[in-house]
Short mmCIF file of C-alpha atoms and ligand atoms in Angstrom, two decimals:
data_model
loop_
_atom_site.label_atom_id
_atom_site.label_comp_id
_atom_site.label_asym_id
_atom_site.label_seq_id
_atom_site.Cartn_x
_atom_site.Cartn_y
_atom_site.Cartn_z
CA UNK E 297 -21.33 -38.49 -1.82
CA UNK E 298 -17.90 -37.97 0.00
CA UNK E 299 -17.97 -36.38 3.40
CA UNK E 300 -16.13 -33.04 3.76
CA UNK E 301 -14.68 -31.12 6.44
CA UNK E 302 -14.78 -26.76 6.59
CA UNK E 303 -13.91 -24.84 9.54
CA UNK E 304 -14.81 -20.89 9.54
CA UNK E 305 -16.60 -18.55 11.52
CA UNK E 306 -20.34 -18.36 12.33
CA UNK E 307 -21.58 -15.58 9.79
CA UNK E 308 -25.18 -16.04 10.28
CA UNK E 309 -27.77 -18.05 12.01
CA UNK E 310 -31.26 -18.51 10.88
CA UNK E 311 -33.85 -20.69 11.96
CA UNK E 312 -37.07 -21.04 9.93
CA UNK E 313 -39.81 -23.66 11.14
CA UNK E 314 -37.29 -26.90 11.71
CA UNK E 315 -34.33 -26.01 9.44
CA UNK E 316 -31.43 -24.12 10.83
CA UNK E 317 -29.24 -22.09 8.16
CA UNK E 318 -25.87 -21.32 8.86
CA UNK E 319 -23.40 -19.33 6.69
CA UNK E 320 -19.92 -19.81 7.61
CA UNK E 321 -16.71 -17.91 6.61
CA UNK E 322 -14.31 -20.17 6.09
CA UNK E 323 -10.67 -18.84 5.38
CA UNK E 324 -11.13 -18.68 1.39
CA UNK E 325 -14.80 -18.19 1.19
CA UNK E 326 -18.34 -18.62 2.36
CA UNK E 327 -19.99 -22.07 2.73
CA UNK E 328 -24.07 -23.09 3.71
CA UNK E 329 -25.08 -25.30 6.51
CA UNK E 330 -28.36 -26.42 5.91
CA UNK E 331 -29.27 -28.61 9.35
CA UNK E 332 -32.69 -29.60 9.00
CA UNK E 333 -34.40 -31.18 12.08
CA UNK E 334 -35.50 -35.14 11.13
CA UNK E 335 -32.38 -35.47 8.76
CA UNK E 336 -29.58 -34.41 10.77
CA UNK E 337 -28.48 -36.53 13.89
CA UNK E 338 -30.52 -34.36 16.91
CA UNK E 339 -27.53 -33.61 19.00
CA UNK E 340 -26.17 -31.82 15.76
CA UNK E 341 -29.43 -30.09 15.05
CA UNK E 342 -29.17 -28.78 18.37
CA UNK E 343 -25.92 -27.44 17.99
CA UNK E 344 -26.58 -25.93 15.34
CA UNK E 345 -29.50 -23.76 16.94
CA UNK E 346 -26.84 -23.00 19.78
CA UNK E 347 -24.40 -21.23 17.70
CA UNK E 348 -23.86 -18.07 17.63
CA UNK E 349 -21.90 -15.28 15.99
CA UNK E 350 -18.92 -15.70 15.22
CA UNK E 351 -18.09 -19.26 16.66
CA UNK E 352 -15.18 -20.43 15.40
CA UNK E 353 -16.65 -24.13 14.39
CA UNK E 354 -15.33 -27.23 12.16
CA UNK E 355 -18.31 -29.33 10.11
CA UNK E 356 -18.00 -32.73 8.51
CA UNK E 357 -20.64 -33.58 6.46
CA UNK E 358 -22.02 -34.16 3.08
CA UNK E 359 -22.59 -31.33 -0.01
CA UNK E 360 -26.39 -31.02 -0.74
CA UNK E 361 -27.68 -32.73 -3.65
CA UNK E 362 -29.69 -29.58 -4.95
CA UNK E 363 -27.69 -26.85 -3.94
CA UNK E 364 -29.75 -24.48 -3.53
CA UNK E 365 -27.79 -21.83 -1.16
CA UNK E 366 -27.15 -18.54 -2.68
CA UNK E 367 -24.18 -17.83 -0.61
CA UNK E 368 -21.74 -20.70 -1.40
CA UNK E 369 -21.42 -24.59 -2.13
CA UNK E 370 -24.40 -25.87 0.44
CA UNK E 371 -23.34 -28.88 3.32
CA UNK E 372 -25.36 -31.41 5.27
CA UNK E 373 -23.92 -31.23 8.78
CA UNK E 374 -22.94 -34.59 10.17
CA UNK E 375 -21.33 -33.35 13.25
CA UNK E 376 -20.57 -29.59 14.22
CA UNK E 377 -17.79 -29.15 16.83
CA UNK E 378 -16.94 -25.88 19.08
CA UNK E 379 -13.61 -24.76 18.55
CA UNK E 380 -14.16 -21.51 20.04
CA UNK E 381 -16.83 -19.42 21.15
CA UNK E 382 -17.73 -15.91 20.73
CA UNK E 383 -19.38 -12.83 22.81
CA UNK E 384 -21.85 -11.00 20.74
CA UNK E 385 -19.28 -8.37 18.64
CA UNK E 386 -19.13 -4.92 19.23
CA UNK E 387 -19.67 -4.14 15.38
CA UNK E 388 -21.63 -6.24 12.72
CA UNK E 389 -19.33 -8.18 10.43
CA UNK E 390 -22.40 -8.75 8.38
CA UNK E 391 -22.02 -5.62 6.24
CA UNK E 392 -25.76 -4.82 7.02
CA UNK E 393 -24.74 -1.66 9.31
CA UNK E 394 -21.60 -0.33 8.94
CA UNK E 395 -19.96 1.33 11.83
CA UNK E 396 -18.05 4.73 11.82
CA UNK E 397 -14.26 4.50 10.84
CA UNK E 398 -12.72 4.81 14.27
CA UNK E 399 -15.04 1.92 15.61
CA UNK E 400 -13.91 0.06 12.89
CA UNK E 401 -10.08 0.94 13.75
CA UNK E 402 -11.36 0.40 17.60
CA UNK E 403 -12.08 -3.53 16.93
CA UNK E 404 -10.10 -3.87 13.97
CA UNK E 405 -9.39 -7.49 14.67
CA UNK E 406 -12.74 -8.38 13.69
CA UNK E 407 -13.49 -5.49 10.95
CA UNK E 408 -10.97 -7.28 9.05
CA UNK E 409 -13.07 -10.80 9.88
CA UNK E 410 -15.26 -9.29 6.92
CA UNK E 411 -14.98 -10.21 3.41
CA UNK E 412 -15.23 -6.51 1.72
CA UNK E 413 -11.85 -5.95 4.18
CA UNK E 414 -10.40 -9.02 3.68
CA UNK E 415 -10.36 -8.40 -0.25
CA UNK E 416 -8.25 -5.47 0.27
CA UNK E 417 -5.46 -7.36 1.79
CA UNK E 418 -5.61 -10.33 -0.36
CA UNK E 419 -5.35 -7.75 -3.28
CA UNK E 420 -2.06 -5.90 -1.27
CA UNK E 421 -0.76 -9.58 -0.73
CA UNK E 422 -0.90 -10.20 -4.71
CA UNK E 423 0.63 -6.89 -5.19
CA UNK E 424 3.80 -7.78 -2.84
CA UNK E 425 3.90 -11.21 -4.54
CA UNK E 426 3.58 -9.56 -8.23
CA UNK E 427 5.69 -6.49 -7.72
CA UNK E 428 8.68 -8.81 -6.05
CA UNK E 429 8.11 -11.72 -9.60
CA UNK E 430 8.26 -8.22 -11.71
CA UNK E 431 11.63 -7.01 -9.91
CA UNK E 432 13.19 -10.26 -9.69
CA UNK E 433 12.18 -10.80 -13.08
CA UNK E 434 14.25 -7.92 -14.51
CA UNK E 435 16.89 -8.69 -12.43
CA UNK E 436 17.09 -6.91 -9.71
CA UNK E 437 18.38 -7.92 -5.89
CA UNK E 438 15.79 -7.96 -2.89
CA UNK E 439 17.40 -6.77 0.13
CA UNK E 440 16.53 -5.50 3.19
CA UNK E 441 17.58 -2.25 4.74
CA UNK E 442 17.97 -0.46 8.59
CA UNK E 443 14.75 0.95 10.62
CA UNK E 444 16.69 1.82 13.24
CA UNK E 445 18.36 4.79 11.80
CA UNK E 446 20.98 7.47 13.04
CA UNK E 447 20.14 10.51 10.53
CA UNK E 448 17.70 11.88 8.48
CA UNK E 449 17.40 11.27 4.72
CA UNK E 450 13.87 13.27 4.04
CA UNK E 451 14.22 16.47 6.12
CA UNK E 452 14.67 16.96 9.23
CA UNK E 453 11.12 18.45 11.17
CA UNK E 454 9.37 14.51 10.09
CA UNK E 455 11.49 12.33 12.41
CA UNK E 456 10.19 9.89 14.95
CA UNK E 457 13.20 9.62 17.56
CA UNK E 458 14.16 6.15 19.15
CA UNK E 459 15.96 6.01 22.15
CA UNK E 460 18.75 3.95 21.10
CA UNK E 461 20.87 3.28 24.84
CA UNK E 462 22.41 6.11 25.51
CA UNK E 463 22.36 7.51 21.92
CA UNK E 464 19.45 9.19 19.62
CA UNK E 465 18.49 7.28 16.84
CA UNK E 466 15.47 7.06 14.60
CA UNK E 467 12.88 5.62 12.86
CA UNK E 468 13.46 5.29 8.59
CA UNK E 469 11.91 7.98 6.56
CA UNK E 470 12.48 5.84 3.65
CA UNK E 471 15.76 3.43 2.66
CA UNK E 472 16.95 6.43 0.24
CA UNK E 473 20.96 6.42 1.75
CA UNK E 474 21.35 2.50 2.34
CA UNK E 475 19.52 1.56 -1.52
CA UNK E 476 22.31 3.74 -3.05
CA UNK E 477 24.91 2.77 -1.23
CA UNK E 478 23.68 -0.73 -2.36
CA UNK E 479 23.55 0.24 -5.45
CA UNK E 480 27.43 0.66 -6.07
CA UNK E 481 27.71 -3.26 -5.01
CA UNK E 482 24.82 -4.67 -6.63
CA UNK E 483 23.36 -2.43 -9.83
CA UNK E 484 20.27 -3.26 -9.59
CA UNK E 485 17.93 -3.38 -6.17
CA UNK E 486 14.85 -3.35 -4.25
CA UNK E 487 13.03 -3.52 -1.34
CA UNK E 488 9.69 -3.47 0.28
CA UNK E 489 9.60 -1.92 4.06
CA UNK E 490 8.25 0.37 6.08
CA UNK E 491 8.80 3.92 6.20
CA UNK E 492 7.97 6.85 8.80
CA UNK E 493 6.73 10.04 9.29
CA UNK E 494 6.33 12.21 11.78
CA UNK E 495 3.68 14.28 10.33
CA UNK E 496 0.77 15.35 11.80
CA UNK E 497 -0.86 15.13 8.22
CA UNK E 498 -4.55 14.14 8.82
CA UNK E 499 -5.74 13.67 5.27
CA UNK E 500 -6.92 10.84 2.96
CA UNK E 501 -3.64 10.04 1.72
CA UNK E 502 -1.42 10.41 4.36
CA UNK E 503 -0.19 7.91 6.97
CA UNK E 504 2.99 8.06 9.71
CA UNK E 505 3.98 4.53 8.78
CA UNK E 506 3.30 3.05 5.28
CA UNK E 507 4.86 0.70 2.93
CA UNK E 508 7.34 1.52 0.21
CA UNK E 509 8.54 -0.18 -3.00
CA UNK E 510 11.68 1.19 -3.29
CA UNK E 511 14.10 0.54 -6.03
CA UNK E 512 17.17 1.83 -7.39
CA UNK E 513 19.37 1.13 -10.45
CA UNK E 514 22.66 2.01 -11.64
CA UNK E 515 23.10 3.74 -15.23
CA UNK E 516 19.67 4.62 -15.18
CA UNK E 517 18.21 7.19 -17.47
CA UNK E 518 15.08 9.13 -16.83
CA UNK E 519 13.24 7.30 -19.56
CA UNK E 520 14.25 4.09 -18.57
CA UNK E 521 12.76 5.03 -14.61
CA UNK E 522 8.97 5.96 -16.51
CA UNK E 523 9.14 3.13 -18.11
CA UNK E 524 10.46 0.44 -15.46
CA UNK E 525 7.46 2.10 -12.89
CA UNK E 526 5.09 1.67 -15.59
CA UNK E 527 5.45 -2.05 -16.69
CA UNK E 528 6.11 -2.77 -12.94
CA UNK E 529 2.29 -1.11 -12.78
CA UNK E 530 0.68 -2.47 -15.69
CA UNK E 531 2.21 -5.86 -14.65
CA UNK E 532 0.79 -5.69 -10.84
CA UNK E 533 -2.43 -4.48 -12.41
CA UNK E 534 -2.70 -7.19 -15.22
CA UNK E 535 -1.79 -10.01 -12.49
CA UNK E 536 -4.63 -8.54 -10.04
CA UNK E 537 -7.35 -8.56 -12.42
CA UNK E 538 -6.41 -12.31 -13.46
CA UNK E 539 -6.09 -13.99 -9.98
CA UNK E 540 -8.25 -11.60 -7.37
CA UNK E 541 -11.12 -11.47 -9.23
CA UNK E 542 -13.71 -12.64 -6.53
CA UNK E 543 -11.84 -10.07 -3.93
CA UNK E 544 -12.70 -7.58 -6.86
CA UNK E 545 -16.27 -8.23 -7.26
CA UNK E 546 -16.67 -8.48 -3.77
CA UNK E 547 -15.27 -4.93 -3.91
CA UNK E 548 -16.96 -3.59 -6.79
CA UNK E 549 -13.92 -2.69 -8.61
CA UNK E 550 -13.30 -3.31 -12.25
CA UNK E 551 -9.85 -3.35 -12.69
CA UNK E 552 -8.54 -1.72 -16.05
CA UNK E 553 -4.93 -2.16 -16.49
CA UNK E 554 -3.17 1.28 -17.90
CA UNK E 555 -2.60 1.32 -21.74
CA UNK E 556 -0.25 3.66 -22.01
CA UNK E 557 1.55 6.97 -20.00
CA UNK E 558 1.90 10.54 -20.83
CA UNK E 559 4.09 12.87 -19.51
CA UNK E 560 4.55 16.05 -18.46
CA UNK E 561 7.01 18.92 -17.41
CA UNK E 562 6.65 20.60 -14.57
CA UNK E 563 5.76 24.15 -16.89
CA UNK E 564 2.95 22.28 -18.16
CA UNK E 565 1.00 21.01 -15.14
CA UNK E 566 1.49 25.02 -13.50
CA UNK E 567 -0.28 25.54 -17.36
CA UNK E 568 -3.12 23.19 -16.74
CA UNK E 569 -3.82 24.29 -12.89
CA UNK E 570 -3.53 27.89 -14.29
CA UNK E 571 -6.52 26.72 -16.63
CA UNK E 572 -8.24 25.63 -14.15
CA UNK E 573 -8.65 28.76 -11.94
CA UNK E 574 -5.38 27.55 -9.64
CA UNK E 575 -2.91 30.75 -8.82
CA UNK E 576 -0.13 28.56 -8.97
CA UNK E 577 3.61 30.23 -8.96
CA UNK E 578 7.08 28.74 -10.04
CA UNK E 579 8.90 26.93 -7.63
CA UNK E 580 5.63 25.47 -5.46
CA UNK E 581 5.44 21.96 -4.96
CA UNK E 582 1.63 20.98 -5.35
CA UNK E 583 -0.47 20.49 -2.33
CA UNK E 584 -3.26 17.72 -1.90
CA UNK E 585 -6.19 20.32 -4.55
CA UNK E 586 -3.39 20.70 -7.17
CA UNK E 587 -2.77 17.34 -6.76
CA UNK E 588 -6.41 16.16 -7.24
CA UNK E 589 -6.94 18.82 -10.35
CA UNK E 590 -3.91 17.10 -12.61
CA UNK E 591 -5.47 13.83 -11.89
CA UNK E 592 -8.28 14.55 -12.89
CA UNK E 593 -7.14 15.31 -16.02
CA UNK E 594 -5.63 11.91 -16.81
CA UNK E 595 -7.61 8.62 -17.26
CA UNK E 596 -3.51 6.64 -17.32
CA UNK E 597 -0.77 7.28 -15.27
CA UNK E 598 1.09 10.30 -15.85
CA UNK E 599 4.63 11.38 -14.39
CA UNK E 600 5.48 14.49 -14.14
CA UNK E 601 8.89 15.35 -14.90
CA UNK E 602 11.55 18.27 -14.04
CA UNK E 603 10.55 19.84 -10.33
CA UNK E 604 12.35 22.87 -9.05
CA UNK E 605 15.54 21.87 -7.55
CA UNK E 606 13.74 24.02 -4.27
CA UNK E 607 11.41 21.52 -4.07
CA UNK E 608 13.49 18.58 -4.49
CA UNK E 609 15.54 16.54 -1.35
CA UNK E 610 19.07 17.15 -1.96
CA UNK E 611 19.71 13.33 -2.89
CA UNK E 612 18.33 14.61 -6.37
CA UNK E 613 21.04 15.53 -9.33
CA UNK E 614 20.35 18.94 -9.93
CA UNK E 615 20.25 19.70 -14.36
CA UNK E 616 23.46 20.73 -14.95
CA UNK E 617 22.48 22.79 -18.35
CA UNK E 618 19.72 24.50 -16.04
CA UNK E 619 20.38 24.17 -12.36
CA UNK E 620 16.71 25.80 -11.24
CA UNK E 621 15.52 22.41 -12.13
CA UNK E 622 16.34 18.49 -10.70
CA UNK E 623 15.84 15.38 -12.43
CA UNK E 624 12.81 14.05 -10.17
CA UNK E 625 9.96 12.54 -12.03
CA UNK E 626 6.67 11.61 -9.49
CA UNK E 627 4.77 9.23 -11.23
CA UNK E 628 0.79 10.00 -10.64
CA UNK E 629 -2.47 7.55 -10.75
CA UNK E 630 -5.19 9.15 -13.08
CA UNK E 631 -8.82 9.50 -12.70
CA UNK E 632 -10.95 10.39 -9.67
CA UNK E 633 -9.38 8.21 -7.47
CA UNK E 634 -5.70 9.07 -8.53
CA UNK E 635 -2.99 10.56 -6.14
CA UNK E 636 1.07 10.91 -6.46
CA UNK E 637 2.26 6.77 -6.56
CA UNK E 638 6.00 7.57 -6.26
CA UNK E 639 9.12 9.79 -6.05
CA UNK E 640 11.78 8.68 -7.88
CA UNK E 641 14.79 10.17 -10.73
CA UNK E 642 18.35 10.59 -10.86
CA UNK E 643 20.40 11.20 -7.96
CA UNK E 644 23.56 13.57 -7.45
CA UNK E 645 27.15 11.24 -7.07
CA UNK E 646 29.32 14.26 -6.98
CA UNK E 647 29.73 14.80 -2.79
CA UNK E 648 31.36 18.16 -3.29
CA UNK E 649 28.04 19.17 -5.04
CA UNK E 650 25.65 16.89 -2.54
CA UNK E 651 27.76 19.14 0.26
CA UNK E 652 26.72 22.27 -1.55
CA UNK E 653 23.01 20.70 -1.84
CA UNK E 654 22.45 19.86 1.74
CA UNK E 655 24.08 23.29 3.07
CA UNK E 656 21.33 24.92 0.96
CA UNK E 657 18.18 22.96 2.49
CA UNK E 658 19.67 23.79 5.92
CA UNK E 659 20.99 20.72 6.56
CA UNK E 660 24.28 19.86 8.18
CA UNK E 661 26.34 17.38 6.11
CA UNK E 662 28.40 16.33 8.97
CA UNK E 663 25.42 14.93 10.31
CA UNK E 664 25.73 12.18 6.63
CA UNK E 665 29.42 11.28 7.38
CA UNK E 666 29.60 8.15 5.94
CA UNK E 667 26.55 9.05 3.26
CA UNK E 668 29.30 11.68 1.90
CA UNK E 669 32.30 9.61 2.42
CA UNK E 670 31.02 6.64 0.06
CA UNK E 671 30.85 9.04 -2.97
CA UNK E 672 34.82 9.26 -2.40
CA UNK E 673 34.85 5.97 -3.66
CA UNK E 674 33.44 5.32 -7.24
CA UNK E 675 29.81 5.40 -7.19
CA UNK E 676 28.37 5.03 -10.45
CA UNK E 677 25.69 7.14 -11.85
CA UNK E 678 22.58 5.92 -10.71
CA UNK E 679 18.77 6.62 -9.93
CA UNK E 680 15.87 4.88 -8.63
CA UNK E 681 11.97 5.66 -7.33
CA UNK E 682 9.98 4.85 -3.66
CA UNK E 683 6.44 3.92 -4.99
CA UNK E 684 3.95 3.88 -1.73
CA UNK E 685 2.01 0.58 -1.63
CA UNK E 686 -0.81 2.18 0.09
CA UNK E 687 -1.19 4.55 -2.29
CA UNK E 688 -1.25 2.78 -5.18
CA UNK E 689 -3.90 0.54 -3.81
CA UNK E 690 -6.28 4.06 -2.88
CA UNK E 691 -6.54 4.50 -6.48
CA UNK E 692 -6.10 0.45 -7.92
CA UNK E 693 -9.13 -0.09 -5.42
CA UNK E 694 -11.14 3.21 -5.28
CA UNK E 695 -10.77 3.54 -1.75
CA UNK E 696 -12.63 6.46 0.11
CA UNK E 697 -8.97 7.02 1.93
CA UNK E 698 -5.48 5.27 2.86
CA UNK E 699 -6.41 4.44 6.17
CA UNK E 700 -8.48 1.48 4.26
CA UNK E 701 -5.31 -0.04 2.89
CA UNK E 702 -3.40 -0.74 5.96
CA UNK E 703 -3.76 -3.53 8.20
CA UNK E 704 -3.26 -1.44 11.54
CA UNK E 705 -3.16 1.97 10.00
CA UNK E 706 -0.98 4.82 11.77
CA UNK E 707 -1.98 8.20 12.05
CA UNK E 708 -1.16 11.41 14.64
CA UNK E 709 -4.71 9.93 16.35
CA UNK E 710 -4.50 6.24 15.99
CA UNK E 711 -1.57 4.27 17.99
CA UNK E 712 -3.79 1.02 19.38
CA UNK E 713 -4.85 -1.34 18.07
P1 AMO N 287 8.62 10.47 -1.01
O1 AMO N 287 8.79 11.13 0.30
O2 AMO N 287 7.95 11.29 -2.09
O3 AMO N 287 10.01 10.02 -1.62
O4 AMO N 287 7.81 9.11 -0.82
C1 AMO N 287 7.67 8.21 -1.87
C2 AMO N 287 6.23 7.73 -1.99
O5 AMO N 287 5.80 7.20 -0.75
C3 AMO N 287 4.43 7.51 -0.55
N1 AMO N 287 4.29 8.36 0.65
C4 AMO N 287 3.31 8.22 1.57
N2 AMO N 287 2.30 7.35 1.66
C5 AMO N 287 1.48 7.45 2.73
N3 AMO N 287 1.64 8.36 3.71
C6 AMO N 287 2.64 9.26 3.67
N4 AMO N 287 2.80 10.13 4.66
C7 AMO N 287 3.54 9.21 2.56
N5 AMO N 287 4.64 9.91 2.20
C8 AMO N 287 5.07 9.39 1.04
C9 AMO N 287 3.95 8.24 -1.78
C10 AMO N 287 5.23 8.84 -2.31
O6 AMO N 287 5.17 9.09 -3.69
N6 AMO N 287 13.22 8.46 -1.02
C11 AMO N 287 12.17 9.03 -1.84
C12 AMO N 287 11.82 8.13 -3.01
C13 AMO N 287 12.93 8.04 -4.04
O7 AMO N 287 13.34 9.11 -4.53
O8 AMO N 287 13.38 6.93 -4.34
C14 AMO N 287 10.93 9.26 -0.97
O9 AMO N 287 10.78 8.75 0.11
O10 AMO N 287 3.42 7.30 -2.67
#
């Protein structure tokens, strides 16, 4: 039988009578050693009994002939070498006790050794990968916007400052200004970066850096926005189920793509929280328990159209036959697990109205010079969405909170690692 060779980390070692079992993470999966004393060479039975926890090792040797190894394929060790060795961890990576969430965050360079962690991120990989085929797919540009910014474009009270030499800059709320101004050049386009808040929001959906898909399209309608964010979701959904389905077992999750979306005006979610015992006025925006409630009562995505034009960020085009309203649409994950995915609807190209718009949320529109400036020079009608990747992947993947979907997660508490 041909020899192979795996390299991986020392799961588990465990000796019964003169056969040492070792399970080994490898970087795709979990593999058996089975070094039994009498048919391995010594020195390599020896070895094996030497290991410990998380060793990083490399085996050659041959597959068993009866596999017998509930774990993974089963290998005959022919010769084990050391590549590195390991201190006992600070937290089991076995999954047999699970150590409190800052703990994890403490040593989160190993938490994310495990497989139930790993799946996560393979899953958020696939969704990049899928979301970017979907976009490109349809035509739309990928480009890649500022961090370092010199004005707000979400309100002012959330902004991390960056000393920028002797100026004050800051860190992106989101890439609302540059996609539209990229918008006039290109019609169609997206990115995927990082945006952040200064909010000292400590809840399960809330992080001060996360990830957003942000798109934005020229001679958009409202309809065509649902439906874009929906096929881009169905599509990310359908290609998750099809090529992470070992990271979703290992999870537990059984991934149903969405059928179909309703929506809903603004009227009628107050309507259904009023059913449901909420005193909910006109003009609120809904906090996290409003939120929750109008999930609840969706098993699909929903979006939920028409918001106060109070609520809205003066970017928004404001109705023209009804100006108490704004064309945003959020788009919303059902169920028990569902949250607000995105932001998104038509935005305002008129700067003598956008003026009017920022003087009413406080803001000072000589602060957006060149923001105001461009709409002196033809920019098309246009509107777009920011769809937060974390988010989507609390409710794709049932997680108990956000925190669980980012690599190095930032909150008000957690800077390091
Ligand atoms: P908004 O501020 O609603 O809109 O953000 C868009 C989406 O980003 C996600 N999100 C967050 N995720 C984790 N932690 C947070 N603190 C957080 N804040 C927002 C949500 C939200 O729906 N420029 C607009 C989008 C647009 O109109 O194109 C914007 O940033 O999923």
């Amino acid at each position: 039988m041909t020899r192979q060779k795996v390299c991986g980390h020392v799961a588990r070692v465990r000796r019964v009578g003169r056969i040492v079992f070792i399970v080994l993470r490898t970087f795709e999966g979990v593999v058996q050693l089975t070094a039994k004393r009498g048919v391995v060479p010594d020195d390599v039975w020896r070895n094996a009994s030497n290991l410990g926890a998380e060793y990083f090792i490399c085996v050659e040797g041959k597959p068993a002939e009866r596999q017998v190894a509930r774990v993974g394929p089963e290998i005959i060790p022919g010769k084990i070498e050391v590549l590195a060795e390991s201190k006992p961890t600070p937290i089991d990576l076995t999954g047999k006790v699970e150590a409190e969430f800052p703990t994890r965050i403490k040593y989160r360079y190993l938490d994310i050794r495990r497989p139930e962690v790993k799946a996560i991120f393979n899953i958020r990989s696939s969704l990049s990968k899928h979301t970017r085929e979907f976009l490109y797919n349809e035509g739309f540009v990928e480009l890649h916007f500022p961090i370092i910014i010199a004005s707000a474009t979400e309100g002012g009270a959330e902004l991390f400052p960056v000393k920028y030499f002797d100026r004050q800059a800051y860190l992106a709320q989101s890439a609302q200004l540059y996609k539209q101004s990229a918008v006039a050049a290109f019609g169609k386009v997206f990115t995927i970066g990082p945006s952040f808040r200064a909010e000292k929001s400590r809840t399960r959906k809330h992080l001060t850096e996360f990830w957003q898909i942000d798109v934005e399209q020229a001679l958009v309608s409202k309809e065509d926005l649902m439906d874009l964010q929906f096929r881009l979701v169905k599509h990310v959904y359908e290609k998750v189920a099809e090529e992470n389905e070992s990271d979703l077992e290992i999870l537990g999750v059984s991934l149903e793509p969405p059928k179909s979306y309703e929506k809903i005006g603004y009227e009628e979610a107050l309507n259904i929280l009023r059913r449901k015992g909420f005193q909910v006025e006109w003009g609120m925006d809904f906090g996290s328990d409003e939120e929750k409630a109008l999930c609840s009562e969706f098993e699909d995505p929903f979006f939920i159209t028409e918001f106060p034009a109070s609520q809205t960020a003066f970017y928004y085009m404001v109705s023209r036959e009804d100006p108490r309203y704004a064309h945003r649409i959020d788009m919303m994950g059902g169920g028990e697990y569902g949250v607000e995915w995105s932001s998104g609807g038509l935005r305002e190209h008129d700067p003598r109205r956008l003026r009017e718009r920022m003087r009413e949320q406080g803001l000072r529109p000589e602060s957006f010079g060149w923001y105001l400036e461009m709409f002196d020079y033809g920019v098309p009608p246009h509107g777009g969405f920011g769809m937060g990747v974390e988010r989507l992947l609390l409710t794709m993947l049932h997680l108990s909170k956000i925190h669980e979907a980012a690599l190095y997660p930032r909150t008000p508490d957690i800077l390091v690692p």
